[in-house]
mmCIF file of C-alpha atoms in Angstrom:
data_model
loop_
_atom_site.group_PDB
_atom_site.id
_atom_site.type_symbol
_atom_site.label_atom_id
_atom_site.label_comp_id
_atom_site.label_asym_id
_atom_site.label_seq_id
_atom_site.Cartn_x
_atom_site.Cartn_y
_atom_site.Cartn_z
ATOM 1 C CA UNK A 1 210.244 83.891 61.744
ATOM 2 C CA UNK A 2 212.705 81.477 63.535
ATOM 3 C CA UNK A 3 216.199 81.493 63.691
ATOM 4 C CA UNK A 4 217.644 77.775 64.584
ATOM 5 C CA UNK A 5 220.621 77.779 66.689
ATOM 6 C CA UNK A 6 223.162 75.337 67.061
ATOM 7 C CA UNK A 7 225.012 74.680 70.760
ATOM 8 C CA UNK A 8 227.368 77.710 70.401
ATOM 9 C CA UNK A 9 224.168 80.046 70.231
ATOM 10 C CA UNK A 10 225.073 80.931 66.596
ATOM 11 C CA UNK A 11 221.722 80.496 64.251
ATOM 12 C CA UNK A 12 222.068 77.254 62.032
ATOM 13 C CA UNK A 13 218.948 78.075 60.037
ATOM 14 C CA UNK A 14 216.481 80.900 59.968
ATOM 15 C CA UNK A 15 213.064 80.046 58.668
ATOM 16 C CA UNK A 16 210.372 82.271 57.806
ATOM 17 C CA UNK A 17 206.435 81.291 57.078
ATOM 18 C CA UNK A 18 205.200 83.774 54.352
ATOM 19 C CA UNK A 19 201.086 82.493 53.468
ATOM 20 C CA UNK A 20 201.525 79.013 52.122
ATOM 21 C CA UNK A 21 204.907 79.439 51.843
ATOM 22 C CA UNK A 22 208.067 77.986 54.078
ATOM 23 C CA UNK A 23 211.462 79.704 53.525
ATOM 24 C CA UNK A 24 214.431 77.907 55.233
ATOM 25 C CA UNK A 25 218.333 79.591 54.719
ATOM 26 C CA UNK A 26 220.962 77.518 56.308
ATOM 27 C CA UNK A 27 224.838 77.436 57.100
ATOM 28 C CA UNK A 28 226.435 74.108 56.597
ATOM 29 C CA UNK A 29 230.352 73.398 57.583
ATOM 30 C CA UNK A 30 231.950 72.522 53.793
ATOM 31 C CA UNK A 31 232.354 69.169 52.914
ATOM 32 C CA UNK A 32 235.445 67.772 52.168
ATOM 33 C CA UNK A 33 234.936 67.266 48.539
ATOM 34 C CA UNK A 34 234.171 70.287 48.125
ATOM 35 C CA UNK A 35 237.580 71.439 46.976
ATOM 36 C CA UNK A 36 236.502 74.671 44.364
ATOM 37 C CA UNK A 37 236.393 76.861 47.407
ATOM 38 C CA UNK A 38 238.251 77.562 50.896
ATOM 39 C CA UNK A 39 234.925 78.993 52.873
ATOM 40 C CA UNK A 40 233.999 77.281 56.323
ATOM 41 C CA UNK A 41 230.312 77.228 55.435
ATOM 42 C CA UNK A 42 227.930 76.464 52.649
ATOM 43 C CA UNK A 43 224.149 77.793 52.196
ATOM 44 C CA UNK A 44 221.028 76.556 51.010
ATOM 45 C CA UNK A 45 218.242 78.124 50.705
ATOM 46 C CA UNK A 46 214.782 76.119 50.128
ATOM 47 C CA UNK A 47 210.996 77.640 49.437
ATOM 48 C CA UNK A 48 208.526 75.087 49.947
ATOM 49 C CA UNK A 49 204.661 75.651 49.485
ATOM 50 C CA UNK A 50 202.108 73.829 51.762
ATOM 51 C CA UNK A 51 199.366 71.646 50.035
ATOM 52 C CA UNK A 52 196.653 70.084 50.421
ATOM 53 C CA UNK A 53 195.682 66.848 48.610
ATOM 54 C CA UNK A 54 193.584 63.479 49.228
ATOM 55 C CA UNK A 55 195.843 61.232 50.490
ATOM 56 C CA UNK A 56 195.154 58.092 48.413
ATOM 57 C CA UNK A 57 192.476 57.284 45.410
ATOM 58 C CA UNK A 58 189.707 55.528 46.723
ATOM 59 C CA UNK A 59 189.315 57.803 50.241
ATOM 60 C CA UNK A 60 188.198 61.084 51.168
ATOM 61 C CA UNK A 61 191.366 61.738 53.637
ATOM 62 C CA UNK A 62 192.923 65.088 53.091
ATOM 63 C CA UNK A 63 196.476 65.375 53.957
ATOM 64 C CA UNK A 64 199.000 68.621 53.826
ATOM 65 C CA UNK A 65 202.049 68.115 51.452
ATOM 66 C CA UNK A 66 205.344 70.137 50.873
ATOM 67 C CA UNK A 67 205.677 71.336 47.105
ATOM 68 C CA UNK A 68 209.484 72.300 46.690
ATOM 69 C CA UNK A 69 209.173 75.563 44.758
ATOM 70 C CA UNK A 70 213.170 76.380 44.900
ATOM 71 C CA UNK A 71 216.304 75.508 45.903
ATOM 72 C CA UNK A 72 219.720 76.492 45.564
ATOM 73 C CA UNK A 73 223.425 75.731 47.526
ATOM 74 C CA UNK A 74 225.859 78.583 47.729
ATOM 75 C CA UNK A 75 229.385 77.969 48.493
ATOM 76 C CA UNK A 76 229.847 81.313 49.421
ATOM 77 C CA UNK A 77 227.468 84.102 51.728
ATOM 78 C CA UNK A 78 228.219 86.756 49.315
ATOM 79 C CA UNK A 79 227.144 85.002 46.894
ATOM 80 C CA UNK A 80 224.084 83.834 48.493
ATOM 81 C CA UNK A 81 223.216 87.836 49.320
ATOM 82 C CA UNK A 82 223.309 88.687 45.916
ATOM 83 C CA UNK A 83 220.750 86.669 44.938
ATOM 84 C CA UNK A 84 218.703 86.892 47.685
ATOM 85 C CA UNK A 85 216.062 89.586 47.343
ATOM 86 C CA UNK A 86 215.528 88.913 44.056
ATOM 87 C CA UNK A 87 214.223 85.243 44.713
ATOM 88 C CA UNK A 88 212.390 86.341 47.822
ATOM 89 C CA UNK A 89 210.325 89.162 45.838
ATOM 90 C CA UNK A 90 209.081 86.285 44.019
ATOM 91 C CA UNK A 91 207.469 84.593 46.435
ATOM 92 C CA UNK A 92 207.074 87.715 48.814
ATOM 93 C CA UNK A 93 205.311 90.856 48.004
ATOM 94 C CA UNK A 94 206.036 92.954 51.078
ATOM 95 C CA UNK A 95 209.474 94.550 50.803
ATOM 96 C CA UNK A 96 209.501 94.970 54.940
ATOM 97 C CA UNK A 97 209.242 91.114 55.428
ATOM 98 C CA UNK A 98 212.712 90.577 52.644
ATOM 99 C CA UNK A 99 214.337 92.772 54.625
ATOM 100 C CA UNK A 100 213.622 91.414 58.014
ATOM 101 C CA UNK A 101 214.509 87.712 56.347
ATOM 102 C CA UNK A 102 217.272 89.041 55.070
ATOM 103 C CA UNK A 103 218.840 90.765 58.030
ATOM 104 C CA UNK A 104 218.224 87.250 60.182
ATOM 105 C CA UNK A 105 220.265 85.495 56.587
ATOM 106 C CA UNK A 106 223.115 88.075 58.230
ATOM 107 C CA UNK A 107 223.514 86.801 61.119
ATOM 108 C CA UNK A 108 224.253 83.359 59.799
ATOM 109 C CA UNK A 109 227.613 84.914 58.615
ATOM 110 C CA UNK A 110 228.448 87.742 60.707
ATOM 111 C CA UNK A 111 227.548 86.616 64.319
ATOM 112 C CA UNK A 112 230.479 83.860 64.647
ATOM 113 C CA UNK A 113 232.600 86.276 63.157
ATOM 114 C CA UNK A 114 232.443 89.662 65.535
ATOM 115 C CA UNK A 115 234.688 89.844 67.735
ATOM 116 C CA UNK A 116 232.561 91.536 70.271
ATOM 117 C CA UNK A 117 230.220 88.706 69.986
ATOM 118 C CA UNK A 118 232.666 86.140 70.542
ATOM 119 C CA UNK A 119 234.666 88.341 73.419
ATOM 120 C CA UNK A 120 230.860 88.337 75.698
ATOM 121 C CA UNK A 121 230.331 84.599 74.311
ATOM 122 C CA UNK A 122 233.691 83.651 75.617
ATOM 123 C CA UNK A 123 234.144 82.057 72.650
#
């Protein structure tokens, strides 16, 4: 699993390789347009699937291609954590590897807002 941090050493992204599968959750400021909600941050959570497939008709080169299985935005983290485990399950059999997913997915949220955190940061 990764977590992708930004400059501020808060995680942008986390990503997480299950088999053929990619899992990428990430925080996103709120656009301005978005006006149905007053969070800071949207999330977006993509499942992609690794394939392989000739790459054109009349030769024998093999290429790996991204299949989009899922995708959602979520313009709130609660939100996004209700929904969560069961999407994962789909995809991910071992109930040990949602949770560890899911407790990286927390620190998206809760990192930039401890106090602690930001108090040793010097934030």
């Amino acid at each position: 699993m990764i977590k992708g941090k930004d400059k501020k050493n808060s995680p942008d992204y986390v990503k997480a390789f299950h088999n053929d599968y990619v899992i990428t959750i990430g925080r996103h400021p709120r656009f301005s347009w978005v006006t149905h909600t007053d969070k800071d941050y949207m999330y977006f959570l993509y499942i992609t699937r690794t394939e392989k497939n000739f790459v054109g008709k009349n030769t024998a080169h093999v290429g790996k291609f991204n299949v989009l299985c899922h995708q959602q935005t979520f313009y709130d983290y609660h939100r996004l954590m209700l929904v969560i485990e069961p999407i994962l399950s789909e995809y991910i059999l071992e109930s040990e590897k949602i949770f560890k997913i899911c407790m990286l997915v927390q620190e998206l949220e809760y990192q930039s807002e401890d106090p602690l955190h930001q108090e040793a940061s010097g934030e």
